[in-house]
Coordinates of C-alpha atoms in Angstrom, one line a residue:
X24 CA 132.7 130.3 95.5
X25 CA 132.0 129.1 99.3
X26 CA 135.3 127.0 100.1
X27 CA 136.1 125.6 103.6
X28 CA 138.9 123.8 104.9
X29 CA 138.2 121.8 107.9
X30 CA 140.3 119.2 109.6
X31 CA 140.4 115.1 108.3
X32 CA 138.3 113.4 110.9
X33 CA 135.7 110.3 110.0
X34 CA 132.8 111.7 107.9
X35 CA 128.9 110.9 109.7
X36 CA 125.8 111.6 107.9
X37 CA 122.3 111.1 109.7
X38 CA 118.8 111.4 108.9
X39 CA 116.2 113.7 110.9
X40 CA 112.6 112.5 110.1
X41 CA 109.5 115.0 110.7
X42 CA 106.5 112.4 111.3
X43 CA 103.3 114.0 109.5
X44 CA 105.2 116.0 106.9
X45 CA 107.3 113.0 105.9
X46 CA 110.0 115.5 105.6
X47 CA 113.6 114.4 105.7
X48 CA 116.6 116.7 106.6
X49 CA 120.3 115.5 107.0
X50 CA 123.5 116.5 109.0
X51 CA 126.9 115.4 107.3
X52 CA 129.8 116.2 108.8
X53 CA 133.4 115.3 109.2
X54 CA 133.7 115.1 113.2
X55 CA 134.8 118.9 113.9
X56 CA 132.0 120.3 111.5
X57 CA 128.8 119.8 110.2
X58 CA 126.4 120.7 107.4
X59 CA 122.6 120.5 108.1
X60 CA 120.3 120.1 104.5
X61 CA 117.1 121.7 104.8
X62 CA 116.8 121.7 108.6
X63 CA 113.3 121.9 110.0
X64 CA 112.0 124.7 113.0
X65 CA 112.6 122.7 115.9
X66 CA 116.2 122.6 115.7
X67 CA 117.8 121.3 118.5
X68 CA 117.5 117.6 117.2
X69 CA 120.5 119.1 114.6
X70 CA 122.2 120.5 117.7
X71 CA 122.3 117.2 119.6
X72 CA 123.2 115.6 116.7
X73 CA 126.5 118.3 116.4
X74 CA 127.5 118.0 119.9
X75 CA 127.0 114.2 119.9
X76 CA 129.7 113.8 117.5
X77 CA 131.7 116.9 118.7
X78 CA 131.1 119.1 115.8
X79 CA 130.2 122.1 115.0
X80 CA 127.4 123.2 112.7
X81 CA 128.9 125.7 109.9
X82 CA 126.5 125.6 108.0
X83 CA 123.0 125.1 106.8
X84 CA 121.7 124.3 102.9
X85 CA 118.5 125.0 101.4
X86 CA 118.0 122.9 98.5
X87 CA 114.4 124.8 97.5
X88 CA 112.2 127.6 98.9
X89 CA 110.0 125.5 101.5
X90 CA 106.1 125.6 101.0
X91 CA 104.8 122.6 103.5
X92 CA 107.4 123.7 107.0
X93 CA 109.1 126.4 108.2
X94 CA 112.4 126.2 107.7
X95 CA 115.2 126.1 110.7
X96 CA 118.2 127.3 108.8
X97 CA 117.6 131.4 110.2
X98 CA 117.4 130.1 113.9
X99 CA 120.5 127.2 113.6
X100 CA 122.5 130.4 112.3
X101 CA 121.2 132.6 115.4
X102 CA 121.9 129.5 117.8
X103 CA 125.6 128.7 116.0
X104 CA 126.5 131.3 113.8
X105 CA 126.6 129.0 111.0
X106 CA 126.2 130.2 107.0
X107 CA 122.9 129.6 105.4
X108 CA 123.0 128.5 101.9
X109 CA 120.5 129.0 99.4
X110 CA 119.9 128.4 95.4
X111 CA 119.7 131.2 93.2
X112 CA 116.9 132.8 91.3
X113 CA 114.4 132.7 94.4
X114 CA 110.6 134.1 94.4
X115 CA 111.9 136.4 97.6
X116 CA 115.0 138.1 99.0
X117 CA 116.0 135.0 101.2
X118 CA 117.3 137.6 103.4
X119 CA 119.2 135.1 105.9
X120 CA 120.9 133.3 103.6
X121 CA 124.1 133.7 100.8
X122 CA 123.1 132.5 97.5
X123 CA 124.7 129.5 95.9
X124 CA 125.6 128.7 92.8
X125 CA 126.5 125.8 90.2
X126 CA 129.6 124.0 91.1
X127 CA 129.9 126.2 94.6
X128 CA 131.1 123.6 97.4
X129 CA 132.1 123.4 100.6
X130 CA 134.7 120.9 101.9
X131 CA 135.0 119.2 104.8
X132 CA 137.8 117.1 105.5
X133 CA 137.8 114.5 102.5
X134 CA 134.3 115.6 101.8
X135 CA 133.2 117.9 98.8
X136 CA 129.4 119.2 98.9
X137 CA 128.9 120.7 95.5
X138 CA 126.0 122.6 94.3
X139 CA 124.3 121.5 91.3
X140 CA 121.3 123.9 90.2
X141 CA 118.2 121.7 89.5
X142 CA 115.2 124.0 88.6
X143 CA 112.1 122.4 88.3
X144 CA 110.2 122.2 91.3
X145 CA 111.2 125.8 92.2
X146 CA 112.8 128.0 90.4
X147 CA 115.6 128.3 93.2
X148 CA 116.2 124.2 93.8
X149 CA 119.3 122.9 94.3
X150 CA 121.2 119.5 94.9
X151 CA 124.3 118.8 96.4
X152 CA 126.5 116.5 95.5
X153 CA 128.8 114.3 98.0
X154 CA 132.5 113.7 96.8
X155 CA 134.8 111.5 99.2
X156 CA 137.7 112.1 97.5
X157 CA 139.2 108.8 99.5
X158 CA 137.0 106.9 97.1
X159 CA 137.9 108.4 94.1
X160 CA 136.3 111.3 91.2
X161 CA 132.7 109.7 91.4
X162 CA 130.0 111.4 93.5
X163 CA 129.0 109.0 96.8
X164 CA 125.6 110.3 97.0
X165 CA 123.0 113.5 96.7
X166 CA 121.0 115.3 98.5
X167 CA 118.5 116.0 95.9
X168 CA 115.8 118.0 98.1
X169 CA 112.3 118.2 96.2
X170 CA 113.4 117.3 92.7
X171 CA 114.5 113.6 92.8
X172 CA 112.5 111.6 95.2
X173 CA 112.6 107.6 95.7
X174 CA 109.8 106.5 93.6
X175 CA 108.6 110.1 92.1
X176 CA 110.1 113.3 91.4
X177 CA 109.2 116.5 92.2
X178 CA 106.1 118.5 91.3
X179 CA 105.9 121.5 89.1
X180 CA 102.4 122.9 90.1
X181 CA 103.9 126.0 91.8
X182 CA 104.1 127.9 88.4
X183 CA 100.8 127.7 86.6
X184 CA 101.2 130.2 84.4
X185 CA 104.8 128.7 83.1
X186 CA 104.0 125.4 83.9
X187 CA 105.5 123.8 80.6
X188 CA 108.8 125.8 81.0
X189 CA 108.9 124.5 84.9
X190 CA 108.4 121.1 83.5
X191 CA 111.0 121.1 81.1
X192 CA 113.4 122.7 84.0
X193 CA 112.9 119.7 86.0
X194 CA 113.8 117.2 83.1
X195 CA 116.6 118.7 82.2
X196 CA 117.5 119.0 86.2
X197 CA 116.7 115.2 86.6
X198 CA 119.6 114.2 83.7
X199 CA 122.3 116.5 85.4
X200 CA 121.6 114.4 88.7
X201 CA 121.5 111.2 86.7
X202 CA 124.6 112.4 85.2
X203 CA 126.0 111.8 88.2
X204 CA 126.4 108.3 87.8
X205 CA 124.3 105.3 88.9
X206 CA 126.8 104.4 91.9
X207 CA 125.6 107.7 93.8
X208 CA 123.4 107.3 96.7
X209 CA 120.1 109.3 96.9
X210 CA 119.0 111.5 99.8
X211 CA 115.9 113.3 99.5
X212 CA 114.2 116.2 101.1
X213 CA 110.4 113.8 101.6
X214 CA 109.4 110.4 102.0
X215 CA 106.2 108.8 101.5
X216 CA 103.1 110.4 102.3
X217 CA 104.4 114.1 101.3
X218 CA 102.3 116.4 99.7
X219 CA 105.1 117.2 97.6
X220 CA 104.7 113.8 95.5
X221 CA 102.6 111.0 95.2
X222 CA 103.8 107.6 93.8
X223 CA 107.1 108.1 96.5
X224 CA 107.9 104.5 97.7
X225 CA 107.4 103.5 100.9
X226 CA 111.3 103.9 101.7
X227 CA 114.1 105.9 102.4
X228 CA 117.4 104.5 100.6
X229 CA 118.5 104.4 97.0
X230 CA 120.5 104.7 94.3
X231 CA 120.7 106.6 90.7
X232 CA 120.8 103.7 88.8
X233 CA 117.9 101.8 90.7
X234 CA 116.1 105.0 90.6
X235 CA 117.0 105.6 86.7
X236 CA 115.8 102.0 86.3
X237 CA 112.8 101.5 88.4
X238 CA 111.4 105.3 89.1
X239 CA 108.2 105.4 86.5
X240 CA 108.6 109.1 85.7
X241 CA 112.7 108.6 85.1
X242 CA 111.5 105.6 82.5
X243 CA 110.0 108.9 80.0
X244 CA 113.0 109.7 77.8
X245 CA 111.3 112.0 76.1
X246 CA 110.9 115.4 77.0
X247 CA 107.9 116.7 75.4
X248 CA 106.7 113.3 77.1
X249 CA 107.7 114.1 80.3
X250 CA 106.0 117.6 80.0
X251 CA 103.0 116.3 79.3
X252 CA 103.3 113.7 82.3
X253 CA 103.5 116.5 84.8
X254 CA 101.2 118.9 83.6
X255 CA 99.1 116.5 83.4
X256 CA 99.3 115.5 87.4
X257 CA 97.0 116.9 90.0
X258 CA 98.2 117.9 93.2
X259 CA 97.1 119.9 96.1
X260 CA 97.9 123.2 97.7
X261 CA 96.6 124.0 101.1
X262 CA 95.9 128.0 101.8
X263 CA 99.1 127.7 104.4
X264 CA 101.6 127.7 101.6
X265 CA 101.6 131.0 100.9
X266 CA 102.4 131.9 104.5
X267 CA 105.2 129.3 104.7
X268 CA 106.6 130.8 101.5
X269 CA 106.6 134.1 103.6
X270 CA 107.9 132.8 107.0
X271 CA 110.4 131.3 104.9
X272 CA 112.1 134.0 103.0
X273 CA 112.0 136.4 106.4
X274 CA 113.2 133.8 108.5
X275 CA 111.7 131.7 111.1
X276 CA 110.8 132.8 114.3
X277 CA 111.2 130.5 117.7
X278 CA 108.9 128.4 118.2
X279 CA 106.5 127.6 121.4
X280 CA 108.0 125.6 123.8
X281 CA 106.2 122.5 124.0
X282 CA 107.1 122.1 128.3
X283 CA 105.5 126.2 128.3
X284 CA 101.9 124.6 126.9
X285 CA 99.3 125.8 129.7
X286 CA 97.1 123.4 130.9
X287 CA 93.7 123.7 131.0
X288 CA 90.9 123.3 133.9
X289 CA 87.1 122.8 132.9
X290 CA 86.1 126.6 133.8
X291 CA 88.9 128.0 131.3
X292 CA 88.6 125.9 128.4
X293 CA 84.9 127.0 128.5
X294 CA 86.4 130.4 128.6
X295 CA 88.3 130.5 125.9
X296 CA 85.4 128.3 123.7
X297 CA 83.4 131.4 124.8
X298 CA 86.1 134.0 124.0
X299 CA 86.4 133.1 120.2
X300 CA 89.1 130.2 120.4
X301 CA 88.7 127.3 118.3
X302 CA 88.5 123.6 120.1
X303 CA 90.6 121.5 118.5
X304 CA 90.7 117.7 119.3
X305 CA 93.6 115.5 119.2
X306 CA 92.7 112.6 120.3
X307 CA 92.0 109.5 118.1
X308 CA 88.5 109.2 115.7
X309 CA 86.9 106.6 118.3
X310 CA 87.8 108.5 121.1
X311 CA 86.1 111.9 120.1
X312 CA 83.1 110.0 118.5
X313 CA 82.3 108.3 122.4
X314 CA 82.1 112.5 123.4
X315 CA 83.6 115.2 122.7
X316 CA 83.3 119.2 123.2
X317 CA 80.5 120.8 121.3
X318 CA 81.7 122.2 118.2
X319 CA 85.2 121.3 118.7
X320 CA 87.3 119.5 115.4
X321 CA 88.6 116.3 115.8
X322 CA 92.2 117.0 114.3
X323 CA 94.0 113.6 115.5
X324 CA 98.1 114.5 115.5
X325 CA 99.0 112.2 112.8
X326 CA 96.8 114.3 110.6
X327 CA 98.0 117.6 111.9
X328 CA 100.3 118.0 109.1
X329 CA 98.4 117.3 106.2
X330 CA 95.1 119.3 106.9
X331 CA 95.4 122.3 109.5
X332 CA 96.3 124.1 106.8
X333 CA 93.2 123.2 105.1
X334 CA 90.7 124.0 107.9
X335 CA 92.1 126.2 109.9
X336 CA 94.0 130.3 109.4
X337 CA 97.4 130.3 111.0
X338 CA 96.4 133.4 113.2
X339 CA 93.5 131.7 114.3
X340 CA 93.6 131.3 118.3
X341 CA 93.2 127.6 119.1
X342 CA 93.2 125.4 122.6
X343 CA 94.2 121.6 122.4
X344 CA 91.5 118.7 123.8
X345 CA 94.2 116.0 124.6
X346 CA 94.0 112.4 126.2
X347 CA 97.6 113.4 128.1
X348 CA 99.9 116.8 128.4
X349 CA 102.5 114.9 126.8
X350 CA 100.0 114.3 123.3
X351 CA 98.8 118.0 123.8
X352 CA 103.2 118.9 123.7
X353 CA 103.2 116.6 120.4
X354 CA 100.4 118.1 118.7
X355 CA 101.6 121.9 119.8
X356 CA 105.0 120.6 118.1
X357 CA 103.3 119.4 115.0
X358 CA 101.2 122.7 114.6
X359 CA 104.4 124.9 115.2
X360 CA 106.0 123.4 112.4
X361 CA 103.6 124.9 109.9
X362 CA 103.3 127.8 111.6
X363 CA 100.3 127.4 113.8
X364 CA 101.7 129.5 117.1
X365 CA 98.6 130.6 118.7
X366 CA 97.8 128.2 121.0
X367 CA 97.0 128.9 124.2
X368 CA 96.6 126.0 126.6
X369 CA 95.4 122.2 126.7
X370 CA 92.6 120.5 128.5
X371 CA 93.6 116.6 129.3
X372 CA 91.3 115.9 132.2
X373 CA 88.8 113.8 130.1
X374 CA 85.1 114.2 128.8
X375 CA 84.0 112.8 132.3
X376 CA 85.4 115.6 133.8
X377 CA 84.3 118.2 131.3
X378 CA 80.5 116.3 131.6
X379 CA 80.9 116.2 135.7
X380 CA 81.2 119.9 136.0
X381 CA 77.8 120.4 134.1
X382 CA 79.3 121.2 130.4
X383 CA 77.4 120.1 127.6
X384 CA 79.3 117.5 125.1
X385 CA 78.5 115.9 122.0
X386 CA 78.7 112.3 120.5
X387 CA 79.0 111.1 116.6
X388 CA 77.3 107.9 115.4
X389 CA 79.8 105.0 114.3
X390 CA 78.4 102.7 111.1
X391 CA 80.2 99.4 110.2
X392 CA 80.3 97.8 106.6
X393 CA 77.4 96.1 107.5
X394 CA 75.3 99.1 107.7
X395 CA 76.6 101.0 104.7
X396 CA 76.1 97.8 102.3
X397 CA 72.4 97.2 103.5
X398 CA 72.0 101.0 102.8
X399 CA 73.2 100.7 99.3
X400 CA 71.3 97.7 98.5
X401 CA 68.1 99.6 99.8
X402 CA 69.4 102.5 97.8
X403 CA 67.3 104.8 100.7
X404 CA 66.2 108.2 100.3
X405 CA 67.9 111.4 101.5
X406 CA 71.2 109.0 102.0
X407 CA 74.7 110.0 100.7
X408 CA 77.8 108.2 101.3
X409 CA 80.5 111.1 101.3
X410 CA 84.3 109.9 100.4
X411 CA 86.9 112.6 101.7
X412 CA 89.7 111.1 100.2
X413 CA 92.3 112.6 97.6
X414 CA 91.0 112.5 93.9
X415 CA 93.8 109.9 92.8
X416 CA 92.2 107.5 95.8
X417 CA 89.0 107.8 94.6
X418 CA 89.5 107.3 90.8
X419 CA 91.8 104.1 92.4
X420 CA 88.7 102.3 93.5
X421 CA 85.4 104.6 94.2
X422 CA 82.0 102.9 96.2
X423 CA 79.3 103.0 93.4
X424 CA 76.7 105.4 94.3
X425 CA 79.3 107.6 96.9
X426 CA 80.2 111.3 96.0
X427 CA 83.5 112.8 96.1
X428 CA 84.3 115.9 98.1
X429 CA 88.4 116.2 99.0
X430 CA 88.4 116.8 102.9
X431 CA 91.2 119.9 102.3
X432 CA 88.3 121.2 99.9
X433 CA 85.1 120.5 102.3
X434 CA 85.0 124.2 103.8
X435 CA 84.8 126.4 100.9
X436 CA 83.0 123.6 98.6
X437 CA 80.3 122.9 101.5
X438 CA 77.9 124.4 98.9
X439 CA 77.7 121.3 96.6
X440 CA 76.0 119.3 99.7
X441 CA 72.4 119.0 100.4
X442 CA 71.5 120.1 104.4
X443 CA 68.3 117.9 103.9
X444 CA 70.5 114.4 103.4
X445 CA 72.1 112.6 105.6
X446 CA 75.6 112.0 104.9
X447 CA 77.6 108.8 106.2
X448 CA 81.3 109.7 105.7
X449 CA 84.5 107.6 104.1
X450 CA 87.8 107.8 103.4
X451 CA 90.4 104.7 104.2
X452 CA 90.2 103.9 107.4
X453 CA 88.5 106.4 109.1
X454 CA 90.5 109.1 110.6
X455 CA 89.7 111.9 107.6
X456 CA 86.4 110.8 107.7
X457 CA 86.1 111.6 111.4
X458 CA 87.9 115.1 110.5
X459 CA 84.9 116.1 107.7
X460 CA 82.4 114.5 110.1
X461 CA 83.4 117.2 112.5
X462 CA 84.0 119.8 110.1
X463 CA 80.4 119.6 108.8
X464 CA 78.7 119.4 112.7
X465 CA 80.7 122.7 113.3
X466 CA 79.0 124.5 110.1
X467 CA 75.8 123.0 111.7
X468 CA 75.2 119.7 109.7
X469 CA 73.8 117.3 112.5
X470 CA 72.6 114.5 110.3
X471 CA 76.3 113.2 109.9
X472 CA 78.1 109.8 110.9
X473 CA 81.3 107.8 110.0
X474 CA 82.0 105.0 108.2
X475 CA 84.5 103.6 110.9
X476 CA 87.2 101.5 109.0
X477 CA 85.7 103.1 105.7
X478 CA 87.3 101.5 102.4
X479 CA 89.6 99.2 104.6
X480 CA 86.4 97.6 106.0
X481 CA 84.7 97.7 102.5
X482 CA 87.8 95.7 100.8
X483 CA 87.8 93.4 103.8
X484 CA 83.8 92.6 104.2

């Protein structure tokens, strides 16, 4: 039983949003100490938070093993000394953290956090509950991590070879939240646009009982139902989850310091290029398309996230192609967060400069709506129109006539494509598309181009 006595002072709760991951972490305190829920690795957002409200951080909860981030908690307690929390019944020895159990709380002023076990997601998932006990015996609110989402609620994929039993975990996890009572507000551990769910809304607030009445997967009462539901769901798992799982029960280390990122002149990114490092471009589609490095990726930041852990090994060394230091400082942030720490400098002086000083640089062909449709209609030979997008996407609304290759899948399933046709690639707007385009010059596929605005434009032509 972890029970803490802290002075009555006003209680403060605010959200910390990773952009990319979609991952939401919380700090709830009471005004002279504060709990942080499933804290991310760049942790002094939490720390500002703390000393903005003159608090101290005592401790840090866990709700579920993390497989998409590294997790902060290990480096909040080096930085505060505070206790790290964590559900029982974990994969690993979490061995930075005391493990929780049912009905465990800590209390802060006239707040009570109390653990519910919710299996399901992981075997080790948790929720807290939030008591005010100024508003009475009813729970305020939840912290639900990956089980109970706004819209969806959590997958069960991790288990395959007990994938009914998992299933079955998280319905009977769902009904003890629900149990709760339809007043309590939900705080999740994602938004929209997480890999750990798909039909999330596009919001961040709710409640039990609009969740219990408007969440599609809360409306199946039945649990052999529900099983059925879920194993039935297809969801992806980038290579980098493993390592995260690893990172994660030893304890994150420090991350790069964005201000520490090198920059670059035209001599030493040719260097490294030269020395084995990988080019990686973070500028926007349109941008690399007009010229770019030869055999660099165009990786834009917003997709950092979702697919470096498709296309590229976390030990691989990599330098940064940037339009500014300070994008090169976001996208070195964004890769540190999944645990991409080899990176060794930036180049932001512009594909002028790069072509000035007598480097060599590539270009990729732009198609419009225009050109895709007359293509179709002429149905031409040795002509494929490639969609990158997510399997749900393209079973949503597919272009007659286009094959399906899932970008996070393109390197290993590169086999399946014809080096005698030329591809024009699609996805929704673009930005994968620009990604695969790359990703197929780089395993030497020069007959490639992008469908710029891609099922956006085709909805709209």
């Amino acid at each position: 039983m972890h029970v803490i006595e802290e002075g009555v002072v006003n209680m403060f709760l605010e959200k910390v949003k990773t952009p990319g991951l979609a991952h939401l972490s919380w700090v709830i305190g009471d005004g002279d100490s504060a709990v942080v829920i499933d804290p991310r690795r760049d942790i002094d957002v939490y720390l500002d938070i703390a000393r903005s409200q003159g608090a101290q951080i005592t401790h840090a909860i866990e709700t579920h093993r993390n497989e998409d981030l590294i997790s902060g908690s290990a480096l909040l307690a080096e930085e505060t000394g505070a206790t790290v929390l964590h559900g029982p019944n974990a994969d690993a020895d979490i061995r930075y953290a005391t493990t929780v159990r049912e009905n465990d709380h800590i209390t802060l002023g006239n707040v009570d956090l109390k653990v519910l076990e919710t299996p399901g997601h992981t075997y080790d998932s948790i929720s807290i509950a939030i008591y005010d006990r100024n508003k009475g015996d009813d729970a305020v609110g939840v912290f639900t991590g990956d089980t109970l989402f706004i819209g969806d609620v959590g997958r069960t994929d991790f288990y395959p070879d007990r994938a009914e039993e998992v299933a079955g975990a998280l319905f009977d996890s769902l009904n003890k939240v629900l149990a709760l009572g339809d007043q309590a507000i939900v705080y999740p551990a994602h938004g929209a646009g997480a890999v750990c769910g798909s039909g999330m809304a596009d919001r961040e607030f709710s409640s039990l009982g609009h969740e219990r009445m408007n969440n599609a997967m809360l409306q199946i009462r039945d649990r052999e139902a529900f099983i059925q539901a879920k194993l039935d769901e297809q969801h992806y798992q980038p290579p980098y989850f493993r390592v995260m799982e690893k990172l994660n029960a030893e304890g994150g280390r420090q991350a790069p310091k964005p201000l520490a990122l090198k920059p670059l002149t035209v001599k030493a990114l040719s260097e490294k290029q030269k020395d084995g490092c990988e080019i990686i471009d973070v500028r926007s589609p349109e941008t690399y398309a007009g010229a770019h490095v030869h055999d660099s990726i165009s990786l834009p930041v917003g997709l950092i996230a979702a697919y470096a852990g498709w296309l590229l090994d976390t030990n691989q060394r990599l330098v940064l192609v940037a339009n500014s230091l300070e994008q090169a400082r976001e996208a070195l942030v964004n890769f540190s967060r999944i645990g991409y720490d080899s990176i060794e400098g930036a180049y932001t002086d512009g594909m002028t400069g790069w072509s000035a000083a007598g480097q060599p640089f590539s270009t990729l062909p732009l198609v419009s709506v225009d050109d895709v449709s007359r293509r179709l209609r002429e149905k031409q030979d040795h002509w494929q129109l490639l969609d990158v997008r997510k399997a749900e996407e393209y079973q949503q609304q597919a272009i007659e006539n286009s094959t399906h290759l899932y970008l996070g899948h393109l390197q290993e399933q590169m086999h399946r494509l014809d080096r005698g046709t030329s591809y024009t690639v699609l996805c929704g707007s673009g930005m994968r598309a620009m990604v695969a385009a790359s990703v197929l010059r780089r395993a030497g596929m020069h007959d490639v181009e992008v469908f710029l605005g891609s099922m956006g434009a085709w909805n709209n032509r």
